């Protein structure tokens, strides 16, 4: 066997006789040894055409398709949220049952977030009337003005104390009078004692 006729390793210039089989890169068609045949090892310029990896769902072991340029984590996360058939994923979907009713939003929440004006369910991001372009039945200007006047008049009226407040006031006054009487008795008892005590 003539060793001069063997191709040289394109990466290092080594004779391929040192390695069992010469390997051809399927992307750039270069000949490499077993150590350098991987795309990353020989910095293959055509690797983007062939190096396509499909992530696998960690729960159900199903391949998840990913569009070019899209992060695989996002695709796997969406798969788990929507399509995954594993028990943990289905349990999670049962918890998050309240779907946002804003068009184009697919978010689900644990609890209902109902708009006060239109009585529809929304996610946290779209719960405020301005965030979901609320078309609920709001008050007209006259109704709003009337409501504001009622509230301001209610605040302006003097508060009539309730029976509980009256009882509390009477108790507080009785306690205050009792304390004043006790202090007066203490003062009188001090004045009657002989003054030979150094502490009095």
Coordinates of N, CA and C in Angstrom, one line a residue:
X1 N 0.8 -1.2 0.0 CA 0.0 0.0 0.0 C 0.9 1.2 0.0
X2 N 0.6 2.1 -0.8 CA 1.4 3.3 -1.0 C 0.8 4.4 -0.1
X3 N 1.6 4.9 0.9 CA 1.1 5.9 1.8 C 1.2 7.3 1.2
X4 N 2.0 7.4 0.1 CA 2.1 8.7 -0.5 C 0.8 9.1 -1.2
X5 N 0.0 8.2 -1.6 CA -1.3 8.5 -2.3 C -2.4 8.9 -1.4
X6 N -2.2 8.7 0.0 CA -3.3 9.1 0.9 C -3.5 10.6 1.0
X7 N -4.7 11.1 1.1 CA -4.9 12.5 1.2 C -4.4 13.0 2.5
X8 N -4.1 14.2 2.6 CA -3.7 14.8 3.9 C -4.9 15.4 4.6
X9 N -4.8 15.4 5.9 CA -5.9 15.9 6.7 C -5.9 17.4 6.4
X10 N -7.1 17.9 6.0 CA -7.2 19.3 5.6 C -7.0 20.3 6.7
X11 N -7.1 19.9 7.9 CA -7.0 20.8 9.1 C -5.5 20.9 9.5
X12 N -4.9 19.7 9.7 CA -3.5 19.7 10.3 C -2.4 19.4 9.4
X13 N -2.8 18.9 8.2 CA -1.7 18.4 7.3 C -1.2 17.1 7.7
X14 N -1.8 16.3 8.5 CA -1.3 15.0 8.9 C -1.7 13.9 7.9
X15 N -0.9 12.8 7.9 CA -1.3 11.7 7.0 C -2.4 11.0 7.6
X16 N -3.4 10.6 6.8 CA -4.6 9.9 7.3 C -4.3 8.4 7.7
X17 N -3.1 8.0 7.4 CA -2.7 6.6 7.7 C -2.7 6.5 9.2
X18 N -2.5 7.6 9.9 CA -2.5 7.6 11.4 C -3.9 7.3 12.0
X19 N -4.9 7.5 11.2 CA -6.3 7.2 11.7 C -6.9 6.1 10.8
X20 N -7.8 5.5 11.4 CA -8.4 4.3 10.7 C -9.1 4.6 9.4
X21 N -10.0 5.6 9.4 CA -10.7 5.9 8.2 C -10.7 7.4 8.0
X22 N -10.4 7.9 6.8 CA -10.6 9.3 6.5 C -12.1 9.6 6.4
X23 N -12.4 10.7 6.9 CA -13.8 11.1 6.9 C -14.0 12.4 6.1
X24 N -15.1 12.4 5.4 CA -15.4 13.6 4.5 C -16.6 14.4 5.2
X25 N -16.4 15.7 5.3 CA -17.4 16.5 5.8 C -18.5 16.6 4.8
X26 N -19.8 16.4 5.3 CA -20.9 16.4 4.3 C -21.3 17.8 4.0
X27 N -20.8 18.9 4.7 CA -21.2 20.2 4.4 C -20.2 20.9 3.5
X28 N -18.9 20.8 3.7 CA -17.9 21.5 2.9 C -17.1 20.5 2.0
X29 N -17.3 19.2 2.2 CA -16.7 18.2 1.4 C -15.2 18.1 1.7
X30 N -14.7 18.6 2.7 CA -13.3 18.5 3.1 C -13.0 17.1 3.7
X31 N -11.8 16.6 3.6 CA -11.4 15.4 4.2 C -10.7 15.6 5.6
X32 N -11.2 14.9 6.6 CA -10.7 15.2 7.9 C -10.5 13.9 8.7
X33 N -9.6 13.9 9.7 CA -9.5 12.8 10.6 C -10.7 12.7 11.5
X34 N -10.7 11.7 12.3 CA -11.8 11.5 13.3 C -11.9 12.6 14.3
X35 N -10.8 13.2 14.6 CA -10.8 14.3 15.6 C -11.3 15.6 15.1
X36 N -11.3 15.8 13.8 CA -11.7 17.1 13.2 C -12.9 17.0 12.3
X37 N -13.6 15.9 12.2 CA -14.7 15.8 11.3 C -15.9 16.6 11.8
X38 N -16.0 16.9 13.0 CA -17.2 17.6 13.5 C -17.1 19.1 13.0
X39 N -18.3 19.7 12.8 CA -18.3 21.0 12.2 C -17.6 22.0 13.1
X40 N -17.7 21.9 14.4 CA -17.1 22.9 15.3 C -15.6 22.7 15.3
X41 N -15.1 21.5 15.1 CA -13.7 21.2 15.2 C -12.9 21.8 14.1
X42 N -13.5 21.8 12.9 CA -12.7 22.3 11.7 C -13.3 23.7 11.3
X43 N -14.1 24.3 12.1 CA -14.7 25.6 11.8 C -15.3 25.6 10.4
X44 N -16.2 24.7 10.2 CA -16.8 24.5 8.8 C -17.7 25.8 8.5
X45 N -17.4 26.3 7.3 CA -18.1 27.5 6.8 C -19.5 27.2 6.3
X46 N -19.8 25.9 6.0 CA -21.1 25.5 5.5 C -21.9 24.7 6.5
X47 N -21.5 24.8 7.8 CA -22.2 24.0 8.8 C -23.6 24.5 9.0
X48 N -23.9 25.7 8.7 CA -25.3 26.2 8.9 C -26.3 25.5 8.0
X49 N -25.8 24.9 6.9 CA -26.7 24.2 6.0 C -27.1 22.8 6.5
X50 N -26.2 22.2 7.3 CA -26.4 20.9 7.7 C -26.7 20.7 9.2
X51 N -26.1 21.6 10.0 CA -26.2 21.4 11.5 C -27.5 21.9 12.0
X52 N -28.5 21.1 11.8 CA -29.9 21.4 12.2 C -30.2 20.5 13.4
X53 N -30.5 21.0 14.5 CA -30.8 20.2 15.7 C -32.3 20.5 16.1
X54 N -33.0 19.5 16.4 CA -34.4 19.6 16.8 C -34.4 19.3 18.3
X55 N -34.9 20.2 19.1 CA -35.0 20.0 20.5 C -36.1 18.9 20.8
X56 N -35.9 18.2 21.9 CA -36.9 17.2 22.3 C -37.5 17.7 23.7
X57 N -38.8 17.5 23.8 CA -39.5 17.9 25.0 C -39.0 17.0 26.1
X58 N -38.6 17.6 27.3 CA -38.1 16.8 28.4 C -39.2 16.0 29.1
X59 N -40.5 16.3 28.9 CA -41.6 15.7 29.6 C -42.1 14.5 28.8
X60 N -42.3 14.7 27.5 CA -43.0 13.6 26.7 C -42.0 13.0 25.6
X61 N -40.8 13.5 25.5 CA -39.8 13.0 24.6 C -40.3 13.1 23.1
X62 N -41.0 14.1 22.7 CA -41.4 14.3 21.4 C -40.6 15.4 20.8
X63 N -40.1 15.3 19.5 CA -39.3 16.4 18.9 C -40.2 17.6 18.7
X64 N -39.7 18.8 19.0 CA -40.4 20.0 18.9 C -39.9 20.8 17.7
X65 N -40.6 21.1 16.7 CA -40.1 21.9 15.6 C -39.8 23.3 16.0
X66 N -38.7 23.8 15.4 CA -38.3 25.2 15.8 C -38.0 25.9 14.4
X67 N -38.5 27.1 14.3 CA -38.2 27.9 13.1 C -36.8 28.4 13.2
X68 N -36.2 28.7 12.0 CA -34.8 29.2 12.0 C -34.7 30.5 12.7
X69 N -33.8 30.7 13.6 CA -33.6 31.9 14.3 C -34.4 32.0 15.6
X70 N -35.3 31.1 15.8 CA -36.1 31.2 17.0 C -35.4 30.4 18.1
X71 N -35.4 30.9 19.3 CA -34.7 30.2 20.4 C -35.5 28.9 20.7
X72 N -34.7 27.8 20.8 CA -35.4 26.5 21.1 C -36.1 26.4 22.4
X73 N -35.7 27.2 23.4 CA -36.3 27.2 24.7 C -37.8 27.7 24.6
X74 N -38.0 28.7 23.8 CA -39.3 29.3 23.6 C -40.2 28.3 23.0
X75 N -39.8 27.6 21.9 CA -40.6 26.6 21.3 C -40.9 25.4 22.2
X76 N -40.0 25.0 23.0 CA -40.3 23.9 23.9 C -41.2 24.3 25.0
X77 N -41.1 25.6 25.5 CA -42.0 26.1 26.5 C -43.4 26.2 26.0
X78 N -43.6 26.7 24.7 CA -44.9 26.8 24.1 C -45.5 25.4 23.9
X79 N -44.6 24.4 23.6 CA -45.1 23.0 23.4 C -45.6 22.5 24.7
X80 N -44.9 22.7 25.8 CA -45.3 22.3 27.2 C -46.6 22.9 27.6
X81 N -46.8 24.2 27.3 CA -48.0 25.0 27.6 C -49.2 24.5 26.9
X82 N -49.0 24.1 25.6 CA -50.2 23.9 24.7 C -50.4 22.4 24.3
X83 N -49.3 21.8 23.8 CA -49.5 20.5 23.1 C -49.0 19.3 23.9
X84 N -48.2 19.5 24.9 CA -47.6 18.3 25.6 C -48.6 17.4 26.3
X85 N -48.4 16.1 26.1 CA -49.3 15.1 26.6 C -48.9 14.5 27.9
X86 N -47.9 15.0 28.5 CA -47.4 14.4 29.8 C -48.3 14.9 31.0
X87 N -48.2 14.1 32.0 CA -49.1 14.4 33.2 C -48.8 15.8 33.8
X88 N -47.5 16.2 34.1 CA -47.2 17.5 34.7 C -47.7 18.6 33.8
X89 N -47.6 18.5 32.5 CA -48.0 19.6 31.6 C -49.5 19.7 31.7
X90 N -50.2 18.6 31.7 CA -51.7 18.7 31.7 C -52.2 19.2 33.0
X91 N -51.5 18.9 34.1 CA -51.9 19.4 35.4 C -51.7 20.9 35.5
X92 N -50.6 21.4 34.8 CA -50.4 22.8 34.8 C -51.5 23.5 34.0
X93 N -51.9 22.9 32.9 CA -53.0 23.5 32.1 C -54.3 23.6 32.8
X94 N -54.5 22.6 33.7 CA -55.8 22.7 34.5 C -55.8 23.8 35.4
X95 N -54.7 24.2 36.0 CA -54.6 25.3 36.9 C -54.8 26.6 36.2
X96 N -54.2 26.8 35.0 CA -54.3 28.0 34.3 C -55.5 27.9 33.3
X97 N -56.7 28.1 33.7 CA -57.9 27.9 32.9 C -58.5 29.1 32.4
X98 N -58.2 30.3 33.0 CA -58.8 31.5 32.6 C -58.1 32.2 31.5
X99 N -58.6 32.1 30.3 CA -58.0 32.6 29.1 C -58.3 34.1 28.9
X100 N -57.4 34.9 28.5 CA -57.6 36.3 28.2 C -58.5 36.4 27.0
X101 N -59.4 37.3 27.1 CA -60.4 37.5 26.0 C -60.0 38.6 25.0
X102 N -58.8 39.2 25.2 CA -58.4 40.2 24.2 C -57.9 39.5 22.9
X103 N -58.3 40.0 21.8 CA -57.9 39.3 20.5 C -56.4 39.3 20.4
X104 N -55.9 38.1 20.0 CA -54.5 37.9 19.8 C -53.7 37.5 21.0
X105 N -54.3 37.6 22.2 CA -53.6 37.2 23.4 C -54.0 35.8 23.8
X106 N -53.0 34.9 24.1 CA -53.2 33.6 24.4 C -52.9 33.3 25.9
X107 N -52.6 34.3 26.6 CA -52.2 34.1 28.0 C -53.4 33.6 28.9
X108 N -53.0 32.7 29.8 CA -54.0 32.1 30.7 C -53.5 32.5 32.1
X109 N -54.5 32.7 33.0 CA -54.2 33.0 34.4 C -54.8 32.0 35.3
X110 N -54.3 32.0 36.6 CA -54.9 31.1 37.6 C -56.3 31.5 38.0
X111 N -56.5 32.8 38.2 CA -57.7 33.3 38.7 C -58.3 34.2 37.7
X112 N -59.6 34.5 37.8 CA -60.3 35.4 36.9 C -60.0 36.8 37.2
X113 N -59.7 37.6 36.2 CA -59.5 39.0 36.3 C -60.6 39.7 35.4
X114 N -61.7 40.0 36.0 CA -62.9 40.5 35.3 C -62.9 42.0 35.3
X115 N -63.1 42.6 34.1 CA -63.2 44.0 34.0 C -64.5 44.5 34.6
X116 N -64.4 45.6 35.4 CA -65.6 46.1 36.0 C -66.6 46.7 35.0
X117 N -66.1 47.2 33.9 CA -66.9 47.9 32.9 C -67.6 46.9 31.9
X118 N -66.8 46.0 31.4 CA -67.4 45.1 30.3 C -67.6 43.7 30.8
X119 N -67.2 43.4 32.0 CA -67.4 42.0 32.7 C -66.8 40.9 31.9
X120 N -65.7 41.1 31.2 CA -65.0 40.1 30.4 C -63.7 39.7 31.2
X121 N -63.2 38.5 30.9 CA -62.0 38.0 31.6 C -60.8 38.4 30.8
X122 N -59.7 38.9 31.5 CA -58.5 39.3 30.9 C -57.3 38.8 31.7
X123 N -56.1 38.8 31.1 CA -54.9 38.4 31.8 C -54.4 39.7 32.5
X124 N -53.3 39.5 33.3 CA -52.8 40.6 34.1 C -52.4 41.8 33.2
X125 N -51.8 41.5 32.1 CA -51.3 42.6 31.2 C -52.5 43.4 30.6
X126 N -53.6 42.8 30.4 CA -54.8 43.5 29.7 C -55.9 43.7 30.7
X127 N -55.8 43.7 32.0 CA -56.9 43.7 32.9 C -57.5 45.1 33.0
X128 N -56.7 46.2 32.8 CA -57.3 47.6 32.9 C -58.0 47.9 31.6
X129 N -59.1 48.7 31.7 CA -59.9 49.1 30.6 C -59.1 49.7 29.4
X130 N -58.1 50.5 29.7 CA -57.3 51.1 28.7 C -56.5 50.1 27.9
X131 N -56.1 49.0 28.6 CA -55.2 48.0 28.0 C -56.0 47.1 27.0
X132 N -57.3 46.9 27.2 CA -58.0 46.0 26.3 C -59.1 46.8 25.5
X133 N -58.9 48.1 25.3 CA -59.9 48.9 24.6 C -61.3 48.6 25.0
X134 N -61.6 48.8 26.2 CA -62.9 48.4 26.8 C -64.0 49.1 26.1
X135 N -65.0 48.4 25.7 CA -66.2 49.0 25.1 C -67.4 48.8 26.1
X136 N -67.2 48.6 27.3 CA -68.2 48.3 28.3 C -69.1 49.5 28.5
X137 N -70.2 49.3 29.1 CA -71.2 50.3 29.3 C -70.7 51.2 30.5
X138 N -70.1 52.3 30.2 CA -69.7 53.3 31.2 C -70.8 54.2 31.5
X139 N -70.6 55.1 32.5 CA -71.6 56.1 32.8 C -71.5 57.2 31.9
X140 N -72.7 57.8 31.6 CA -72.7 59.0 30.7 C -72.1 60.2 31.6
X141 N -71.9 61.3 31.0 CA -71.4 62.5 31.8 C -72.4 62.9 32.8
X142 N -73.7 62.9 32.5 CA -74.7 63.3 33.5 C -74.7 62.4 34.7
X143 N -74.6 61.1 34.4 CA -74.7 60.1 35.5 C -73.4 60.2 36.3
X144 N -72.3 60.4 35.7 CA -71.0 60.6 36.4 C -71.1 61.8 37.3
X145 N -71.6 62.9 36.8 CA -71.7 64.1 37.6 C -72.6 63.9 38.8
X146 N -73.8 63.3 38.5 CA -74.7 63.0 39.6 C -74.1 62.2 40.7
X147 N -73.3 61.1 40.3 CA -72.7 60.3 41.3 C -71.6 61.0 42.1
X148 N -70.9 61.9 41.4 CA -69.9 62.7 42.1 C -70.5 63.7 43.1
X149 N -71.6 64.3 42.7 CA -72.3 65.2 43.7 C -72.9 64.4 44.9
X150 N -73.4 63.2 44.7 CA -73.9 62.4 45.8 C -72.8 62.1 46.8
X151 N -71.6 61.7 46.2 CA -70.5 61.4 47.1 C -70.0 62.6 47.9
X152 N -69.9 63.8 47.2 CA -69.4 65.0 47.9 C -70.4 65.4 49.0
X153 N -71.7 65.3 48.7 CA -72.7 65.7 49.7 C -72.7 64.7 50.9
X154 N -72.4 63.5 50.6 CA -72.3 62.5 51.7 C -71.2 62.8 52.6
X155 N -70.1 63.3 52.0 CA -68.9 63.6 52.8 C -69.1 64.9 53.6
X156 N -69.9 65.8 53.1 CA -70.1 67.1 53.8 C -71.1 67.0 54.9
X157 N -72.0 66.1 55.0 CA -72.9 65.9 56.1 C -72.2 65.6 57.4
X158 N -72.6 66.2 58.5 CA -72.0 65.9 59.8 C -72.3 64.4 60.2
X159 N -71.3 63.8 60.7 CA -71.5 62.4 61.0 C -72.3 62.3 62.4
X160 N -73.3 61.5 62.4 CA -74.1 61.3 63.6 C -73.4 60.1 64.3
X161 N -73.0 60.2 65.5 CA -72.3 59.1 66.2 C -73.3 57.9 66.3
X162 N -72.8 56.8 66.1 CA -73.6 55.6 66.3 C -73.7 55.2 67.8
X163 N -74.5 54.3 68.1 CA -74.7 53.9 69.5 C -73.4 53.3 70.1
X164 N -72.6 52.6 69.3 CA -71.4 52.0 69.7 C -70.4 53.2 70.1
X165 N -70.3 54.2 69.2 CA -69.4 55.3 69.4 C -69.8 56.0 70.7
X166 N -71.1 56.2 71.0 CA -71.6 56.9 72.2 C -71.1 56.1 73.4
X167 N -71.3 54.8 73.4 CA -70.9 53.9 74.5 C -69.4 54.0 74.7
X168 N -68.6 54.0 73.7 CA -67.1 54.1 73.8 C -66.7 55.5 74.4
X169 N -67.4 56.5 74.0 CA -67.1 57.9 74.5 C -67.5 57.9 76.0
X170 N -68.6 57.4 76.4 CA -69.0 57.4 77.8 C -68.0 56.6 78.7
X171 N -67.5 55.4 78.1 CA -66.5 54.6 78.9 C -65.2 55.4 79.0
X172 N -64.8 56.0 77.9 CA -63.5 56.8 78.0 C -63.6 57.9 79.0
X173 N -64.8 58.6 79.1 CA -64.9 59.7 80.0 C -64.9 59.1 81.5
X174 N -65.6 58.0 81.7 CA -65.6 57.4 83.0 C -64.2 57.0 83.5
X175 N -63.4 56.4 82.5 CA -62.1 56.0 82.9 C -61.2 57.2 83.2
X176 N -61.4 58.3 82.5 CA -60.6 59.5 82.7 C -61.0 60.1 84.1
X177 N -62.3 60.1 84.4 CA -62.7 60.6 85.7 C -62.2 59.7 86.9
X178 N -62.2 58.4 86.7 CA -61.7 57.5 87.7 C -60.2 57.7 87.9
X179 N -59.4 57.9 86.8 CA -58.0 58.2 86.9 C -57.7 59.5 87.7
X180 N -58.5 60.5 87.4 CA -58.3 61.8 88.0 C -58.6 61.7 89.5
X181 N -59.6 60.9 89.9 CA -60.0 60.7 91.3 C -58.9 60.0 92.0
X182 N -58.3 58.9 91.4 CA -57.3 58.1 92.0 C -56.0 59.0 92.2
X183 N -55.7 59.8 91.3 CA -54.5 60.7 91.5 C -54.7 61.7 92.6
X184 N -56.0 62.2 92.7 CA -56.3 63.1 93.8 C -56.2 62.5 95.2
X185 N -56.6 61.2 95.3 CA -56.5 60.5 96.5 C -55.0 60.3 96.9
X186 N -54.2 60.0 95.9 CA -52.8 59.7 96.1 C -52.1 61.0 96.6
X187 N -52.5 62.1 96.1 CA -51.9 63.4 96.5 C -52.3 63.7 97.9
X188 N -53.5 63.4 98.3 CA -54.0 63.7 99.7 C -53.3 62.8 100.7
X189 N -53.1 61.5 100.3 CA -52.4 60.6 101.2 C -51.0 61.0 101.4
X190 N -50.3 61.6 100.5 CA -49.0 62.0 100.6 C -48.9 63.2 101.6
X191 N -49.8 64.0 101.5 CA -49.8 65.2 102.3 C -50.1 64.9 103.8
X192 N -50.7 63.8 104.1 CA -51.1 63.3 105.5 C -49.9 62.6 106.1
X193 N -49.0 62.0 105.3 CA -47.9 61.2 105.9 C -46.9 62.1 106.5
X194 N -46.2 61.6 107.5 CA -45.1 62.5 108.1 C -44.0 62.7 107.1
X195 N -43.3 63.7 107.1 CA -42.3 64.1 106.1 C -40.9 63.5 106.5
X196 N -40.8 62.6 107.4 CA -39.5 62.1 107.8 C -39.0 61.0 106.8
X197 N -39.9 60.6 105.8 CA -39.5 59.7 104.8 C -38.7 60.4 103.7
X198 N -37.6 59.8 103.3 CA -36.7 60.5 102.3 C -37.2 60.3 100.9
X199 N -38.1 59.3 100.7 CA -38.6 59.1 99.3 C -39.8 59.9 99.0
X200 N -40.6 60.3 100.0 CA -41.9 61.0 99.8 C -41.7 62.5 99.6

